[in-house]
């Protein structure tokens, strides 16, 4: 009887540690892939949620009273869920977010987000394969399996926040990802941000999926909104140019290699 009591006591004592180990393991394997299968990280006080196909949502941490919204039920606190971030966002002619406060957002030719702040994003077979220093792996049917590494030194682990459950994909009319390189000739202008914008609205002057070159007359209207302070300056697009030149040089090298092989045969 004495041994039986000791056995029961040992089971009760060991159960919490076993559950804790299981919970820790669960957090470890899913700490970058939460809430509708998105990768969540923070850049300069702004939380971004990037989906595997290149769509994204965001939340400005110090602009919204999250606790008040959650207390009354479902809250529109993120960009895609309907919160009005127009005073803090710059848009381009496709209606894409170019910059959030002073965090620039870049896209590849297919409309997928390719850089947010200093976090680069790469794709393979239509899905995120690397985000910052974190590599993502999928199974044969494209379902997330695991990841290695971390996004950057400021985003080593996933940290839960109540508003994360409000991240959603963009509405159908604002989905920017397309199956042809429609942004290849488009080079928008970004401006530094100093104070909230007035009369700033999300308008689409170009159609998603159609090639478009910037309309200077249309951009004049945006510039009058975004240059709302004498300290505002146009920001360079070095990242886009550098990536384009790298891809172009790589393509040229590949073409030369193919031509040399043909000559040798």
Short mmCIF file of C-alpha atoms in Angstrom, two decimals:
data_model
loop_
_atom_site.label_atom_id
_atom_site.label_comp_id
_atom_site.label_asym_id
_atom_site.label_seq_id
_atom_site.Cartn_x
_atom_site.Cartn_y
_atom_site.Cartn_z
CA UNK A 1 0.00 0.00 0.00
CA UNK A 2 2.84 2.33 0.88
CA UNK A 3 4.52 1.70 -2.48
CA UNK A 4 1.21 2.34 -4.28
CA UNK A 5 0.81 5.74 -2.58
CA UNK A 6 4.37 6.70 -3.50
CA UNK A 7 3.73 5.70 -7.12
CA UNK A 8 0.60 7.86 -7.33
CA UNK A 9 2.46 10.80 -5.80
CA UNK A 10 5.28 10.42 -8.31
CA UNK A 11 2.81 10.44 -11.18
CA UNK A 12 1.20 13.68 -9.98
CA UNK A 13 4.58 15.33 -9.44
CA UNK A 14 5.89 14.28 -12.85
CA UNK A 15 2.77 15.21 -14.83
CA UNK A 16 3.29 19.02 -14.79
CA UNK A 17 6.89 18.71 -15.96
CA UNK A 18 5.81 16.40 -18.79
CA UNK A 19 3.07 18.82 -19.84
CA UNK A 20 5.49 21.73 -19.65
CA UNK A 21 8.00 19.91 -21.83
CA UNK A 22 5.26 19.16 -24.37
CA UNK A 23 4.09 22.78 -24.34
CA UNK A 24 7.66 24.06 -24.78
CA UNK A 25 8.15 21.74 -27.74
CA UNK A 26 4.91 22.98 -29.31
CA UNK A 27 5.98 26.61 -28.95
CA UNK A 28 9.42 25.80 -30.37
CA UNK A 29 8.16 24.25 -33.60
CA UNK A 30 5.46 26.84 -34.22
CA UNK A 31 7.01 30.03 -32.86
CA UNK A 32 7.26 31.64 -36.29
CA UNK A 33 4.13 30.31 -37.91
CA UNK A 34 1.02 31.36 -36.05
CA UNK A 35 -2.47 32.77 -36.60
CA UNK A 36 -3.70 31.78 -40.04
CA UNK A 37 -0.25 30.55 -41.07
CA UNK A 38 1.73 33.78 -41.14
CA UNK A 39 5.22 34.83 -40.09
CA UNK A 40 5.06 37.58 -37.46
CA UNK A 41 7.90 39.97 -36.59
CA UNK A 42 8.48 43.57 -35.44
CA UNK A 43 10.23 46.40 -37.26
CA UNK A 44 10.67 49.80 -35.56
CA UNK A 45 7.58 49.40 -33.38
CA UNK A 46 5.41 48.02 -36.19
CA UNK A 47 4.31 44.38 -36.18
CA UNK A 48 4.12 42.73 -39.60
CA UNK A 49 2.39 39.47 -40.50
CA UNK A 50 3.68 37.95 -43.76
CA UNK A 51 1.81 35.10 -45.44
CA UNK A 52 3.56 32.34 -47.44
CA UNK A 53 2.34 33.66 -50.81
CA UNK A 54 3.72 37.18 -50.21
CA UNK A 55 0.68 39.01 -48.87
CA UNK A 56 0.99 40.80 -45.53
CA UNK A 57 -0.81 42.72 -42.80
CA UNK A 58 0.51 45.08 -40.11
CA UNK A 59 -0.26 46.75 -36.80
CA UNK A 60 1.38 49.94 -35.45
CA UNK A 61 2.02 49.11 -31.83
CA UNK A 62 1.70 52.56 -30.29
CA UNK A 63 -1.22 53.87 -32.37
CA UNK A 64 -4.12 51.65 -31.28
CA UNK A 65 -5.63 50.88 -27.88
CA UNK A 66 -5.82 47.12 -28.32
CA UNK A 67 -7.19 46.27 -24.87
CA UNK A 68 -10.19 48.54 -25.36
CA UNK A 69 -11.00 46.99 -28.73
CA UNK A 70 -10.66 43.41 -27.53
CA UNK A 71 -12.86 44.07 -24.51
CA UNK A 72 -15.87 44.82 -26.71
CA UNK A 73 -15.39 41.87 -29.07
CA UNK A 74 -13.84 41.50 -32.54
CA UNK A 75 -11.62 44.49 -33.25
CA UNK A 76 -10.51 46.15 -36.47
CA UNK A 77 -7.01 47.00 -35.27
CA UNK A 78 -4.81 45.81 -38.15
CA UNK A 79 -4.50 47.34 -41.60
CA UNK A 80 -6.35 44.58 -43.47
CA UNK A 81 -9.06 44.29 -40.81
CA UNK A 82 -10.07 47.89 -41.45
CA UNK A 83 -8.27 50.23 -39.06
CA UNK A 84 -7.57 53.64 -40.58
CA UNK A 85 -3.79 53.90 -40.85
CA UNK A 86 -3.92 56.48 -43.65
CA UNK A 87 -2.12 59.16 -41.58
CA UNK A 88 0.93 56.88 -41.35
CA UNK A 89 1.02 55.06 -44.70
CA UNK A 90 2.28 55.92 -48.18
CA UNK A 91 0.58 54.21 -51.14
CA UNK A 92 1.65 53.67 -54.73
CA UNK A 93 -0.39 53.69 -57.96
CA UNK A 94 -1.49 50.08 -57.46
CA UNK A 95 -2.79 50.87 -53.98
CA UNK A 96 0.12 48.96 -52.42
CA UNK A 97 1.66 50.07 -49.13
CA UNK A 98 5.02 51.68 -49.92
CA UNK A 99 5.95 52.75 -46.43
CA UNK A 100 4.55 52.59 -42.87
CA UNK A 101 5.79 55.62 -40.95
CA UNK A 102 9.52 55.29 -41.79
CA UNK A 103 9.59 51.55 -42.50
CA UNK A 104 9.84 51.03 -46.29
CA UNK A 105 8.07 48.12 -47.98
CA UNK A 106 9.36 46.67 -51.26
CA UNK A 107 7.77 44.27 -53.72
CA UNK A 108 9.08 41.92 -56.37
CA UNK A 109 7.80 41.95 -59.94
CA UNK A 110 4.86 39.69 -59.01
CA UNK A 111 3.56 41.94 -56.24
CA UNK A 112 4.90 39.80 -53.40
CA UNK A 113 6.46 41.66 -50.49
CA UNK A 114 10.23 41.22 -50.84
CA UNK A 115 11.58 43.46 -48.10
CA UNK A 116 10.18 45.14 -44.99
CA UNK A 117 12.62 47.50 -43.31
CA UNK A 118 15.88 45.56 -43.20
CA UNK A 119 14.21 42.12 -43.39
CA UNK A 120 14.57 40.51 -46.82
CA UNK A 121 12.12 37.87 -48.04
CA UNK A 122 12.80 35.21 -50.68
CA UNK A 123 10.44 32.80 -52.44
CA UNK A 124 10.56 29.40 -54.08
CA UNK A 125 7.70 27.64 -55.87
CA UNK A 126 5.34 30.45 -54.91
CA UNK A 127 6.01 30.31 -51.15
CA UNK A 128 8.29 32.04 -48.68
CA UNK A 129 11.50 30.02 -48.44
CA UNK A 130 13.51 32.47 -46.35
CA UNK A 131 12.65 35.52 -44.27
CA UNK A 132 15.62 37.33 -42.79
CA UNK A 133 17.89 34.61 -41.44
CA UNK A 134 15.10 32.06 -41.03
CA UNK A 135 14.73 29.28 -43.60
CA UNK A 136 11.30 27.72 -44.08
CA UNK A 137 10.64 24.14 -45.20
CA UNK A 138 7.48 22.59 -46.64
CA UNK A 139 6.41 19.06 -47.48
CA UNK A 140 5.70 17.75 -50.99
CA UNK A 141 2.22 19.28 -51.10
CA UNK A 142 3.33 22.72 -49.88
CA UNK A 143 2.32 22.47 -46.22
CA UNK A 144 4.65 24.08 -43.68
CA UNK A 145 6.81 21.54 -41.82
CA UNK A 146 9.51 23.37 -39.89
CA UNK A 147 12.01 26.22 -39.96
CA UNK A 148 15.61 26.82 -38.94
CA UNK A 149 17.32 29.97 -37.71
CA UNK A 150 15.60 33.23 -36.78
CA UNK A 151 14.47 36.34 -38.63
CA UNK A 152 17.00 38.73 -37.05
CA UNK A 153 18.56 39.47 -33.66
CA UNK A 154 15.48 41.43 -32.63
CA UNK A 155 13.07 38.66 -33.63
CA UNK A 156 14.68 35.46 -32.38
CA UNK A 157 11.49 33.93 -30.98
CA UNK A 158 7.78 34.32 -31.46
CA UNK A 159 6.16 36.36 -28.65
CA UNK A 160 2.39 36.19 -28.39
CA UNK A 161 0.37 39.42 -28.39
CA UNK A 162 -3.46 39.56 -28.18
CA UNK A 163 -3.81 41.50 -31.44
CA UNK A 164 -2.06 38.77 -33.44
CA UNK A 165 -5.35 36.95 -33.85
CA UNK A 166 -6.74 39.90 -35.82
CA UNK A 167 -4.20 39.65 -38.63
CA UNK A 168 -5.94 38.67 -41.88
CA UNK A 169 -5.22 38.53 -45.58
CA UNK A 170 -6.18 41.54 -47.73
CA UNK A 171 -9.64 41.81 -49.26
CA UNK A 172 -10.00 40.41 -52.77
CA UNK A 173 -9.94 43.84 -54.38
CA UNK A 174 -6.62 44.68 -52.71
CA UNK A 175 -4.74 41.44 -53.31
CA UNK A 176 -1.47 42.47 -54.99
CA UNK A 177 0.04 39.06 -55.80
CA UNK A 178 -0.34 38.07 -59.45
CA UNK A 179 1.01 35.30 -61.69
CA UNK A 180 2.83 37.59 -64.11
CA UNK A 181 5.59 40.19 -63.44
CA UNK A 182 3.39 43.26 -63.75
CA UNK A 183 5.57 45.51 -61.53
CA UNK A 184 8.77 45.07 -63.53
CA UNK A 185 8.63 48.55 -65.08
CA UNK A 186 7.22 50.33 -62.06
CA UNK A 187 9.50 52.42 -59.84
CA UNK A 188 7.58 54.41 -57.19
CA UNK A 189 8.88 57.26 -55.03
CA UNK A 190 9.03 57.11 -51.23
CA UNK A 191 9.31 60.04 -48.85
CA UNK A 192 10.57 60.23 -45.31
CA UNK A 193 7.84 60.53 -42.67
CA UNK A 194 7.73 63.20 -39.95
CA UNK A 195 4.10 63.77 -39.03
CA UNK A 196 0.67 62.27 -39.83
CA UNK A 197 -0.79 62.87 -43.28
CA UNK A 198 -4.04 64.66 -43.96
CA UNK A 199 -6.44 63.77 -46.78
CA UNK A 200 -4.50 60.59 -47.54
CA UNK A 201 -6.56 57.80 -49.11
CA UNK A 202 -5.87 54.45 -50.68
CA UNK A 203 -6.59 54.82 -54.39
CA UNK A 204 -5.66 52.54 -57.28
CA UNK A 205 -4.64 54.32 -60.47
CA UNK A 206 -3.24 51.15 -62.04
CA UNK A 207 -4.79 47.73 -62.44
CA UNK A 208 -3.25 44.75 -60.66
CA UNK A 209 -1.65 42.44 -63.22
CA UNK A 210 -1.16 45.18 -65.85
CA UNK A 211 2.23 46.71 -66.64
CA UNK A 212 2.39 50.32 -65.55
CA UNK A 213 4.90 53.15 -65.51
CA UNK A 214 4.49 55.86 -62.94
CA UNK A 215 2.07 58.61 -63.90
CA UNK A 216 3.82 61.80 -62.83
CA UNK A 217 0.61 63.82 -62.97
CA UNK A 218 -1.11 61.37 -60.65
CA UNK A 219 1.91 61.23 -58.39
CA UNK A 220 1.84 65.01 -57.98
CA UNK A 221 -1.36 64.63 -55.99
CA UNK A 222 0.28 62.11 -53.68
CA UNK A 223 3.43 64.15 -53.33
CA UNK A 224 1.42 67.14 -52.13
CA UNK A 225 0.09 64.91 -49.33
CA UNK A 226 3.33 63.13 -48.41
CA UNK A 227 5.58 66.20 -48.48
CA UNK A 228 3.76 67.78 -45.56
CA UNK A 229 6.86 68.99 -43.75
CA UNK A 230 9.90 70.94 -44.90
CA UNK A 231 12.12 68.17 -43.49
CA UNK A 232 10.58 65.56 -45.79
CA UNK A 233 12.90 64.25 -48.51
CA UNK A 234 12.56 61.68 -51.26
CA UNK A 235 14.12 58.35 -50.28
CA UNK A 236 16.30 56.35 -52.62
CA UNK A 237 15.23 53.02 -54.02
CA UNK A 238 18.68 51.45 -53.80
CA UNK A 239 17.33 48.12 -52.65
CA UNK A 240 15.12 47.68 -55.69
CA UNK A 241 17.88 48.76 -58.05
CA UNK A 242 20.47 46.51 -56.42
CA UNK A 243 18.20 43.47 -56.54
CA UNK A 244 17.29 44.17 -60.16
CA UNK A 245 20.95 44.51 -61.17
CA UNK A 246 21.89 41.31 -59.35
CA UNK A 247 19.11 39.38 -61.08
CA UNK A 248 19.97 40.98 -64.44
CA UNK A 249 23.68 40.16 -64.12
CA UNK A 250 22.85 36.62 -63.08
CA UNK A 251 20.61 36.27 -66.14
CA UNK A 252 23.35 37.64 -68.41
CA UNK A 253 25.89 35.19 -66.96
CA UNK A 254 23.48 32.31 -67.48
CA UNK A 255 22.82 33.36 -71.09
CA UNK A 256 26.57 33.56 -71.76
CA UNK A 257 27.10 30.12 -70.27
CA UNK A 258 24.37 28.69 -72.49
CA UNK A 259 25.84 30.35 -75.59
CA UNK A 260 29.34 29.11 -74.77
CA UNK A 261 28.03 25.58 -74.35
CA UNK A 262 26.32 25.79 -77.72
CA UNK A 263 29.53 27.00 -79.41
CA UNK A 264 31.57 24.21 -77.84
CA UNK A 265 29.16 21.61 -79.17
#
